[in-house]
Amino acid sequence: MAFVKISEQPSLYNDLEKMSAHELLTNINKEDHKVADAVEKAIPQIEKLVEGIVERMKKGGRLFYMGAGTSGRLGVLDASEIPPTFGMDPGWIIGIIAGGDTALRNAVENAEDDTEQGWKDLQAFDITPLDTVVGIAASGTTPYVIGALKAAREFGCLTGAITSNPDAPMSEAAEIAMEMVVGPEFVTGSSRMKSGTGQKLICNMISTSVMIMMGRVKGNKMVNMQLSNIKLVDRGTRMVVEELGLPYEEAKALLLEHGSVKKACDAYRAAQQ
């Protein structure tokens, strides 16, 4: 059976330019409601991937996101949020976009069509079989990503694919296929919309679950977050107050001395023994 890109099918809505602002917003929101349900159906595959990442990460493995255009940008975004949120070194979760950092802001012509470049980009990070490579592409046909996944899988890496189309070539290239079928986009083919939203949701689920399972969260709090602004220092101080029962200013001084909630609490408890 021929592969059909559902994400490229005509929009369910016609004459968009004749709609009022209210109609446009209401209909976009109506379509967005479909995304979470589509992601839910992929949870068994996401679960399998998360467990595999954690198993490998505990042995020193890393997680790489790979994509082109919007998909690549979302991978880079998720990876960039790990150090400030969980206090992990930026080398643990890495986002790679076809065309390099220039492509984060500007389209790089033909970058996604190179089947060899993705693997070359991974090799620049001294990739090992303990690493995990997750390809992201709404269409599921991006040559840059498919080439990287095939080479990484052959090399021994765990591989996953996030796509909006069932039975896509990218799904076949990866060991674990996470297919969230959100249907046609509101603006035909504009995969930055529902597909992009679903990709962001899945990346959130993967990285957050992995970080929790790696011990970077306690209770429900970001005890390893970086203290990069006044708001986060205040949040961290209140965590220390709650955890240790100290006055606010004493908790703040302890936090700033040790650099994270976890380190501050561990140091205080060690000093009390």
PDB file of C-alpha atoms in Angstrom:
ATOM      1  CA  MET A   1       0.000   0.000   0.000  1.00  0.00           C
ATOM      2  CA  ALA A   2       1.341   3.419  -0.954  1.00  0.00           C
ATOM      3  CA  PHE A   3       2.492   5.663   1.893  1.00  0.00           C
ATOM      4  CA  VAL A   4       0.084   8.561   2.376  1.00  0.00           C
ATOM      5  CA  LYS A   5       1.102  11.656   4.336  1.00  0.00           C
ATOM      6  CA  ILE A   6      -1.948  12.432   6.441  1.00  0.00           C
ATOM      7  CA  SER A   7      -0.171  15.556   7.668  1.00  0.00           C
ATOM      8  CA  GLU A   8      -0.167  16.864   4.075  1.00  0.00           C
ATOM      9  CA  GLN A   9      -3.850  16.224   3.354  1.00  0.00           C
ATOM     10  CA  PRO A  10      -6.179  19.194   2.675  1.00  0.00           C
ATOM     11  CA  SER A  11      -7.439  21.114   5.679  1.00  0.00           C
ATOM     12  CA  LEU A  12     -10.890  20.267   7.007  1.00  0.00           C
ATOM     13  CA  TYR A  13     -11.702  23.979   6.706  1.00  0.00           C
ATOM     14  CA  ASN A  14     -12.163  26.038   3.548  1.00  0.00           C
ATOM     15  CA  ASP A  15     -12.106  29.764   2.775  1.00  0.00           C
ATOM     16  CA  LEU A  16      -9.964  30.597   5.799  1.00  0.00           C
ATOM     17  CA  GLU A  17      -9.486  34.152   4.557  1.00  0.00           C
ATOM     18  CA  LYS A  18     -13.250  34.739   4.889  1.00  0.00           C
ATOM     19  CA  MET A  19     -13.344  33.770   8.575  1.00  0.00           C
ATOM     20  CA  SER A  20     -13.494  36.312  11.385  1.00  0.00           C
ATOM     21  CA  ALA A  21     -10.778  36.363  14.048  1.00  0.00           C
ATOM     22  CA  HIS A  22     -13.175  34.545  16.401  1.00  0.00           C
ATOM     23  CA  GLU A  23     -13.885  31.834  13.841  1.00  0.00           C
ATOM     24  CA  LEU A  24     -10.189  31.360  13.087  1.00  0.00           C
ATOM     25  CA  LEU A  25      -9.225  31.084  16.746  1.00  0.00           C
ATOM     26  CA  THR A  26     -12.128  28.813  17.650  1.00  0.00           C
ATOM     27  CA  ASN A  27     -11.414  26.431  14.780  1.00  0.00           C
ATOM     28  CA  ILE A  28      -7.658  26.323  15.458  1.00  0.00           C
ATOM     29  CA  ASN A  29      -8.412  25.540  19.100  1.00  0.00           C
ATOM     30  CA  LYS A  30     -10.886  22.856  18.018  1.00  0.00           C
ATOM     31  CA  GLU A  31      -8.121  21.183  16.018  1.00  0.00           C
ATOM     32  CA  ASP A  32      -5.608  21.556  18.859  1.00  0.00           C
ATOM     33  CA  HIS A  33      -7.894  19.529  21.123  1.00  0.00           C
ATOM     34  CA  LYS A  34      -7.100  16.508  18.953  1.00  0.00           C
ATOM     35  CA  VAL A  35      -3.382  16.611  19.718  1.00  0.00           C
ATOM     36  CA  ALA A  36      -3.317  15.300  23.292  1.00  0.00           C
ATOM     37  CA  ASP A  37      -5.523  12.352  22.333  1.00  0.00           C
ATOM     38  CA  ALA A  38      -3.190  11.486  19.466  1.00  0.00           C
ATOM     39  CA  VAL A  39      -0.164  11.653  21.786  1.00  0.00           C
ATOM     40  CA  GLU A  40      -1.936   9.447  24.351  1.00  0.00           C
ATOM     41  CA  LYS A  41      -2.143   6.623  21.821  1.00  0.00           C
ATOM     42  CA  ALA A  42       1.656   6.692  21.502  1.00  0.00           C
ATOM     43  CA  ILE A  43       2.343   6.351  25.251  1.00  0.00           C
ATOM     44  CA  PRO A  44       3.297   2.634  25.076  1.00  0.00           C
ATOM     45  CA  GLN A  45       6.043   3.459  22.569  1.00  0.00           C
ATOM     46  CA  ILE A  46       7.136   6.571  24.477  1.00  0.00           C
ATOM     47  CA  GLU A  47       7.341   4.462  27.652  1.00  0.00           C
ATOM     48  CA  LYS A  48       9.547   1.894  25.963  1.00  0.00           C
ATOM     49  CA  LEU A  49      11.862   4.636  24.710  1.00  0.00           C
ATOM     50  CA  VAL A  50      12.092   6.379  28.100  1.00  0.00           C
ATOM     51  CA  GLU A  51      12.994   3.145  29.866  1.00  0.00           C
ATOM     52  CA  GLY A  52      15.656   2.439  27.262  1.00  0.00           C
ATOM     53  CA  ILE A  53      17.132   5.939  27.555  1.00  0.00           C
ATOM     54  CA  VAL A  54      17.337   5.721  31.353  1.00  0.00           C
ATOM     55  CA  GLU A  55      18.990   2.313  31.232  1.00  0.00           C
ATOM     56  CA  ARG A  56      21.632   3.651  28.860  1.00  0.00           C
ATOM     57  CA  MET A  57      22.017   7.040  30.524  1.00  0.00           C
ATOM     58  CA  LYS A  58      22.849   5.367  33.841  1.00  0.00           C
ATOM     59  CA  LYS A  59      25.830   3.847  32.010  1.00  0.00           C
ATOM     60  CA  GLY A  60      26.905   7.180  30.535  1.00  0.00           C
ATOM     61  CA  GLY A  61      24.742   7.345  27.429  1.00  0.00           C
ATOM     62  CA  ARG A  62      23.255  10.553  26.063  1.00  0.00           C
ATOM     63  CA  LEU A  63      20.062  11.552  24.260  1.00  0.00           C
ATOM     64  CA  PHE A  64      20.189  13.229  20.853  1.00  0.00           C
ATOM     65  CA  TYR A  65      17.200  14.856  19.159  1.00  0.00           C
ATOM     66  CA  MET A  66      17.501  15.273  15.387  1.00  0.00           C
ATOM     67  CA  GLY A  67      15.260  17.148  12.988  1.00  0.00           C
ATOM     68  CA  ALA A  68      14.953  19.787  10.289  1.00  0.00           C
ATOM     69  CA  GLY A  69      12.994  23.044  10.320  1.00  0.00           C
ATOM     70  CA  THR A  70      10.330  23.266  13.023  1.00  0.00           C
ATOM     71  CA  SER A  71      11.013  19.707  14.170  1.00  0.00           C
ATOM     72  CA  GLY A  72      14.700  20.420  14.612  1.00  0.00           C
ATOM     73  CA  ARG A  73      14.010  23.646  16.466  1.00  0.00           C
ATOM     74  CA  LEU A  74      11.709  21.868  18.909  1.00  0.00           C
ATOM     75  CA  GLY A  75      14.384  19.278  19.644  1.00  0.00           C
ATOM     76  CA  VAL A  76      16.970  21.980  20.281  1.00  0.00           C
ATOM     77  CA  LEU A  77      14.469  23.847  22.477  1.00  0.00           C
ATOM     78  CA  ASP A  78      13.773  20.811  24.650  1.00  0.00           C
ATOM     79  CA  ALA A  79      17.471  20.012  25.025  1.00  0.00           C
ATOM     80  CA  SER A  80      18.316  23.618  25.902  1.00  0.00           C
ATOM     81  CA  GLU A  81      15.851  23.605  28.798  1.00  0.00           C
ATOM     82  CA  ILE A  82      17.430  20.623  30.578  1.00  0.00           C
ATOM     83  CA  PRO A  83      20.426  22.355  32.229  1.00  0.00           C
ATOM     84  CA  PRO A  84      18.453  25.227  33.845  1.00  0.00           C
ATOM     85  CA  THR A  85      15.519  23.023  34.845  1.00  0.00           C
ATOM     86  CA  PHE A  86      17.337  19.958  36.115  1.00  0.00           C
ATOM     87  CA  GLY A  87      20.919  21.126  36.638  1.00  0.00           C
ATOM     88  CA  MET A  88      22.287  18.593  34.157  1.00  0.00           C
ATOM     89  CA  ASP A  89      25.342  19.267  32.033  1.00  0.00           C
ATOM     90  CA  PRO A  90      24.270  20.347  28.499  1.00  0.00           C
ATOM     91  CA  GLY A  91      26.133  17.355  27.119  1.00  0.00           C
ATOM     92  CA  TRP A  92      23.512  14.893  28.391  1.00  0.00           C
ATOM     93  CA  ILE A  93      20.634  15.861  26.081  1.00  0.00           C
ATOM     94  CA  ILE A  94      21.621  17.443  22.773  1.00  0.00           C
ATOM     95  CA  GLY A  95      19.515  18.886  19.976  1.00  0.00           C
ATOM     96  CA  ILE A  96      20.835  18.784  16.422  1.00  0.00           C
ATOM     97  CA  ILE A  97      19.140  20.627  13.545  1.00  0.00           C
ATOM     98  CA  ALA A  98      19.825  20.161   9.844  1.00  0.00           C
ATOM     99  CA  GLY A  99      21.864  23.132   8.663  1.00  0.00           C
ATOM    100  CA  GLY A 100      23.368  23.828  12.084  1.00  0.00           C
ATOM    101  CA  ASP A 101      22.609  26.706  14.434  1.00  0.00           C
ATOM    102  CA  THR A 102      21.984  29.063  11.489  1.00  0.00           C
ATOM    103  CA  ALA A 103      18.845  27.025  10.765  1.00  0.00           C
ATOM    104  CA  LEU A 104      17.374  27.918  14.156  1.00  0.00           C
ATOM    105  CA  ARG A 105      16.437  31.333  12.768  1.00  0.00           C
ATOM    106  CA  ASN A 106      16.768  31.009   9.013  1.00  0.00           C
ATOM    107  CA  ALA A 107      15.942  28.273   6.529  1.00  0.00           C
ATOM    108  CA  VAL A 108      19.057  26.552   5.159  1.00  0.00           C
ATOM    109  CA  GLU A 109      18.446  25.452   1.586  1.00  0.00           C
ATOM    110  CA  ASN A 110      18.519  21.684   0.963  1.00  0.00           C
ATOM    111  CA  ALA A 111      19.893  20.913   4.446  1.00  0.00           C
ATOM    112  CA  GLU A 112      17.181  18.367   5.181  1.00  0.00           C
ATOM    113  CA  ASP A 113      17.723  16.524   1.896  1.00  0.00           C
ATOM    114  CA  ASP A 114      21.258  15.281   2.686  1.00  0.00           C
ATOM    115  CA  THR A 115      21.090  11.636   3.756  1.00  0.00           C
ATOM    116  CA  GLU A 116      24.734  11.567   4.919  1.00  0.00           C
ATOM    117  CA  GLN A 117      25.006  14.775   6.947  1.00  0.00           C
ATOM    118  CA  GLY A 118      22.932  13.643   9.919  1.00  0.00           C
ATOM    119  CA  TRP A 119      25.336  10.835  10.786  1.00  0.00           C
ATOM    120  CA  LYS A 120      28.299  13.172  10.257  1.00  0.00           C
ATOM    121  CA  ASP A 121      26.730  15.618  12.702  1.00  0.00           C
ATOM    122  CA  LEU A 122      26.342  12.839  15.275  1.00  0.00           C
ATOM    123  CA  GLN A 123      29.930  11.698  14.802  1.00  0.00           C
ATOM    124  CA  ALA A 124      31.084  15.213  15.682  1.00  0.00           C
ATOM    125  CA  PHE A 125      29.838  14.425  19.220  1.00  0.00           C
ATOM    126  CA  ASP A 126      31.846  11.168  19.419  1.00  0.00           C
ATOM    127  CA  ILE A 127      28.651   9.148  19.464  1.00  0.00           C
ATOM    128  CA  THR A 128      28.749   5.742  21.177  1.00  0.00           C
ATOM    129  CA  PRO A 129      26.410   2.696  21.176  1.00  0.00           C
ATOM    130  CA  LEU A 130      25.174   3.769  24.635  1.00  0.00           C
ATOM    131  CA  ASP A 131      23.604   6.900  23.133  1.00  0.00           C
ATOM    132  CA  THR A 132      19.987   7.276  22.028  1.00  0.00           C
ATOM    133  CA  VAL A 133      18.996   9.098  18.839  1.00  0.00           C
ATOM    134  CA  VAL A 134      15.428  10.355  18.421  1.00  0.00           C
ATOM    135  CA  GLY A 135      14.432  11.634  14.998  1.00  0.00           C
ATOM    136  CA  ILE A 136      11.639  14.206  14.743  1.00  0.00           C
ATOM    137  CA  ALA A 137       9.760  14.865  11.485  1.00  0.00           C
ATOM    138  CA  ALA A 138       6.043  15.424  10.936  1.00  0.00           C
ATOM    139  CA  SER A 139       6.185  13.925   7.452  1.00  0.00           C
ATOM    140  CA  GLY A 140       8.334  10.996   8.493  1.00  0.00           C
ATOM    141  CA  THR A 141      10.248  11.282   5.236  1.00  0.00           C
ATOM    142  CA  THR A 142      13.088  13.742   6.000  1.00  0.00           C
ATOM    143  CA  PRO A 143      16.272  12.269   4.419  1.00  0.00           C
ATOM    144  CA  TYR A 144      18.604  13.997   6.919  1.00  0.00           C
ATOM    145  CA  VAL A 145      16.840  12.292   9.821  1.00  0.00           C
ATOM    146  CA  ILE A 146      16.265   8.916   8.176  1.00  0.00           C
ATOM    147  CA  GLY A 147      19.931   8.642   7.188  1.00  0.00           C
ATOM    148  CA  ALA A 148      21.040   9.446  10.721  1.00  0.00           C
ATOM    149  CA  LEU A 149      18.632   6.948  12.280  1.00  0.00           C
ATOM    150  CA  LYS A 150      19.679   4.122   9.973  1.00  0.00           C
ATOM    151  CA  ALA A 151      23.374   4.703  10.646  1.00  0.00           C
ATOM    152  CA  ALA A 152      22.864   5.138  14.395  1.00  0.00           C
ATOM    153  CA  ARG A 153      20.811   1.962  14.650  1.00  0.00           C
ATOM    154  CA  GLU A 154      23.385  -0.018  12.722  1.00  0.00           C
ATOM    155  CA  PHE A 155      26.052   1.427  15.033  1.00  0.00           C
ATOM    156  CA  GLY A 156      24.193   0.048  18.058  1.00  0.00           C
ATOM    157  CA  CYS A 157      22.392   3.128  19.373  1.00  0.00           C
ATOM    158  CA  LEU A 158      18.815   3.016  20.604  1.00  0.00           C
ATOM    159  CA  THR A 159      16.713   4.873  18.033  1.00  0.00           C
ATOM    160  CA  GLY A 160      13.268   6.463  18.146  1.00  0.00           C
ATOM    161  CA  ALA A 161      11.099   8.391  15.700  1.00  0.00           C
ATOM    162  CA  ILE A 162       8.424  11.023  16.369  1.00  0.00           C
ATOM    163  CA  THR A 163       6.137  11.488  13.370  1.00  0.00           C
ATOM    164  CA  SER A 164       2.577  12.444  12.449  1.00  0.00           C
ATOM    165  CA  ASN A 165       2.153   9.753   9.815  1.00  0.00           C
ATOM    166  CA  PRO A 166       1.648   6.011  10.351  1.00  0.00           C
ATOM    167  CA  ASP A 167       4.027   3.580   8.693  1.00  0.00           C
ATOM    168  CA  ALA A 168       6.350   6.380   7.591  1.00  0.00           C
ATOM    169  CA  PRO A 169       9.847   5.592   6.254  1.00  0.00           C
ATOM    170  CA  MET A 170      11.296   7.221   9.379  1.00  0.00           C
ATOM    171  CA  SER A 171       9.292   4.847  11.569  1.00  0.00           C
ATOM    172  CA  GLU A 172      10.785   1.910   9.725  1.00  0.00           C
ATOM    173  CA  ALA A 173      14.291   3.298  10.204  1.00  0.00           C
ATOM    174  CA  ALA A 174      13.925   3.543  13.987  1.00  0.00           C
ATOM    175  CA  GLU A 175      13.640   0.825  16.601  1.00  0.00           C
ATOM    176  CA  ILE A 176      10.778   2.605  18.394  1.00  0.00           C
ATOM    177  CA  ALA A 177       8.207   4.524  16.337  1.00  0.00           C
ATOM    178  CA  MET A 178       6.090   7.122  18.163  1.00  0.00           C
ATOM    179  CA  GLU A 179       3.321   7.964  15.720  1.00  0.00           C
ATOM    180  CA  MET A 180       0.879  10.660  16.876  1.00  0.00           C
ATOM    181  CA  VAL A 181      -1.590  11.042  14.048  1.00  0.00           C
ATOM    182  CA  VAL A 182      -3.102  14.501  14.497  1.00  0.00           C
ATOM    183  CA  GLY A 183      -4.740  14.647  11.072  1.00  0.00           C
ATOM    184  CA  PRO A 184      -4.638  17.416   8.449  1.00  0.00           C
ATOM    185  CA  GLU A 185      -3.402  20.811   9.598  1.00  0.00           C
ATOM    186  CA  PHE A 186      -5.714  23.840   9.853  1.00  0.00           C
ATOM    187  CA  VAL A 187      -3.612  25.490   7.160  1.00  0.00           C
ATOM    188  CA  THR A 188      -2.920  22.649   4.748  1.00  0.00           C
ATOM    189  CA  GLY A 189       0.561  21.218   5.272  1.00  0.00           C
ATOM    190  CA  SER A 190       1.548  23.686   8.021  1.00  0.00           C
ATOM    191  CA  SER A 191       3.138  21.128  10.330  1.00  0.00           C
ATOM    192  CA  ARG A 192       4.302  23.856  12.728  1.00  0.00           C
ATOM    193  CA  MET A 193       0.741  23.716  14.075  1.00  0.00           C
ATOM    194  CA  LYS A 194      -0.762  20.444  15.382  1.00  0.00           C
ATOM    195  CA  SER A 195       2.255  18.327  14.472  1.00  0.00           C
ATOM    196  CA  GLY A 196       4.614  20.788  16.150  1.00  0.00           C
ATOM    197  CA  THR A 197       2.430  20.893  19.249  1.00  0.00           C
ATOM    198  CA  GLY A 198       2.420  17.099  19.450  1.00  0.00           C
ATOM    199  CA  GLN A 199       6.185  16.959  18.990  1.00  0.00           C
ATOM    200  CA  LYS A 200       6.654  19.426  21.842  1.00  0.00           C
ATOM    201  CA  LEU A 201       4.366  17.388  24.086  1.00  0.00           C
ATOM    202  CA  ILE A 202       6.273  14.173  23.394  1.00  0.00           C
ATOM    203  CA  CYS A 203       9.685  15.797  23.879  1.00  0.00           C
ATOM    204  CA  ASN A 204       8.427  17.206  27.197  1.00  0.00           C
ATOM    205  CA  MET A 205       7.264  13.741  28.230  1.00  0.00           C
ATOM    206  CA  ILE A 206      10.529  12.070  27.259  1.00  0.00           C
ATOM    207  CA  SER A 207      12.981  14.499  28.832  1.00  0.00           C
ATOM    208  CA  THR A 208      10.961  15.183  31.979  1.00  0.00           C
ATOM    209  CA  SER A 209      10.364  11.488  32.670  1.00  0.00           C
ATOM    210  CA  VAL A 210      14.022  10.676  32.039  1.00  0.00           C
ATOM    211  CA  MET A 211      15.223  13.428  34.372  1.00  0.00           C
ATOM    212  CA  ILE A 212      12.841  12.333  37.139  1.00  0.00           C
ATOM    213  CA  MET A 213      13.973   8.714  36.776  1.00  0.00           C
ATOM    214  CA  MET A 214      17.589   9.911  36.853  1.00  0.00           C
ATOM    215  CA  GLY A 215      16.968  11.445  40.277  1.00  0.00           C
ATOM    216  CA  ARG A 216      16.888  15.104  39.256  1.00  0.00           C
ATOM    217  CA  VAL A 217      13.513  15.792  40.945  1.00  0.00           C
ATOM    218  CA  LYS A 218      12.484  15.240  44.573  1.00  0.00           C
ATOM    219  CA  GLY A 219       8.807  14.988  45.433  1.00  0.00           C
ATOM    220  CA  ASN A 220       7.553  17.266  42.702  1.00  0.00           C
ATOM    221  CA  LYS A 221      10.241  19.925  42.889  1.00  0.00           C
ATOM    222  CA  MET A 222      13.154  20.948  40.652  1.00  0.00           C
ATOM    223  CA  VAL A 223      15.734  20.578  43.409  1.00  0.00           C
ATOM    224  CA  ASN A 224      18.649  20.721  40.929  1.00  0.00           C
ATOM    225  CA  MET A 225      17.557  23.775  38.929  1.00  0.00           C
ATOM    226  CA  GLN A 226      20.104  26.468  38.133  1.00  0.00           C
ATOM    227  CA  LEU A 227      19.776  29.662  40.174  1.00  0.00           C
ATOM    228  CA  SER A 228      19.946  31.902  37.133  1.00  0.00           C
ATOM    229  CA  ASN A 229      17.617  34.724  38.220  1.00  0.00           C
ATOM    230  CA  ILE A 230      15.896  36.292  41.238  1.00  0.00           C
ATOM    231  CA  LYS A 231      12.697  34.302  40.681  1.00  0.00           C
ATOM    232  CA  LEU A 232      14.522  30.973  40.765  1.00  0.00           C
ATOM    233  CA  VAL A 233      16.591  31.948  43.809  1.00  0.00           C
ATOM    234  CA  ASP A 234      13.354  32.786  45.617  1.00  0.00           C
ATOM    235  CA  ARG A 235      11.724  29.526  44.513  1.00  0.00           C
ATOM    236  CA  GLY A 236      14.769  27.550  45.620  1.00  0.00           C
ATOM    237  CA  THR A 237      14.905  29.359  48.948  1.00  0.00           C
ATOM    238  CA  ARG A 238      11.278  28.504  49.651  1.00  0.00           C
ATOM    239  CA  MET A 239      12.039  24.853  48.846  1.00  0.00           C
ATOM    240  CA  VAL A 240      14.879  24.862  51.385  1.00  0.00           C
ATOM    241  CA  VAL A 241      12.623  26.521  53.973  1.00  0.00           C
ATOM    242  CA  GLU A 242       9.984  23.844  53.412  1.00  0.00           C
ATOM    243  CA  GLU A 243      12.499  20.999  53.469  1.00  0.00           C
ATOM    244  CA  LEU A 244      14.611  22.073  56.458  1.00  0.00           C
ATOM    245  CA  GLY A 245      12.369  24.422  58.421  1.00  0.00           C
ATOM    246  CA  LEU A 246      14.952  27.234  58.396  1.00  0.00           C
ATOM    247  CA  PRO A 247      14.206  30.974  58.383  1.00  0.00           C
ATOM    248  CA  TYR A 248      14.041  32.439  54.872  1.00  0.00           C
ATOM    249  CA  GLU A 249      17.280  34.418  54.965  1.00  0.00           C
ATOM    250  CA  GLU A 250      19.254  31.526  56.451  1.00  0.00           C
ATOM    251  CA  ALA A 251      17.834  29.197  53.815  1.00  0.00           C
ATOM    252  CA  LYS A 252      18.724  31.678  51.062  1.00  0.00           C
ATOM    253  CA  ALA A 253      22.323  32.013  52.269  1.00  0.00           C
ATOM    254  CA  LEU A 254      22.651  28.234  52.425  1.00  0.00           C
ATOM    255  CA  LEU A 255      21.216  27.880  48.926  1.00  0.00           C
ATOM    256  CA  LEU A 256      23.513  30.481  47.391  1.00  0.00           C
ATOM    257  CA  GLU A 257      26.521  28.919  49.108  1.00  0.00           C
ATOM    258  CA  HIS A 258      25.886  25.467  47.655  1.00  0.00           C
ATOM    259  CA  GLY A 259      24.248  26.344  44.326  1.00  0.00           C
ATOM    260  CA  SER A 260      21.209  24.050  44.353  1.00  0.00           C
ATOM    261  CA  VAL A 261      18.393  22.983  46.652  1.00  0.00           C
ATOM    262  CA  LYS A 262      19.614  19.409  46.770  1.00  0.00           C
ATOM    263  CA  LYS A 263      23.216  20.316  47.573  1.00  0.00           C
ATOM    264  CA  ALA A 264      22.120  22.842  50.203  1.00  0.00           C
ATOM    265  CA  CYS A 265      19.856  20.343  51.955  1.00  0.00           C
ATOM    266  CA  ASP A 266      22.435  17.555  51.780  1.00  0.00           C
ATOM    267  CA  ALA A 267      25.159  19.814  53.209  1.00  0.00           C
ATOM    268  CA  TYR A 268      22.941  21.054  56.029  1.00  0.00           C
ATOM    269  CA  ARG A 269      21.899  17.536  57.041  1.00  0.00           C
ATOM    270  CA  ALA A 270      25.510  16.316  56.896  1.00  0.00           C
ATOM    271  CA  ALA A 271      26.557  19.180  59.200  1.00  0.00           C
ATOM    272  CA  GLN A 272      23.858  18.238  61.723  1.00  0.00           C
ATOM    273  CA  GLN A 273      25.105  14.673  62.083  1.00  0.00           C
TER     274      GLN A 273
END
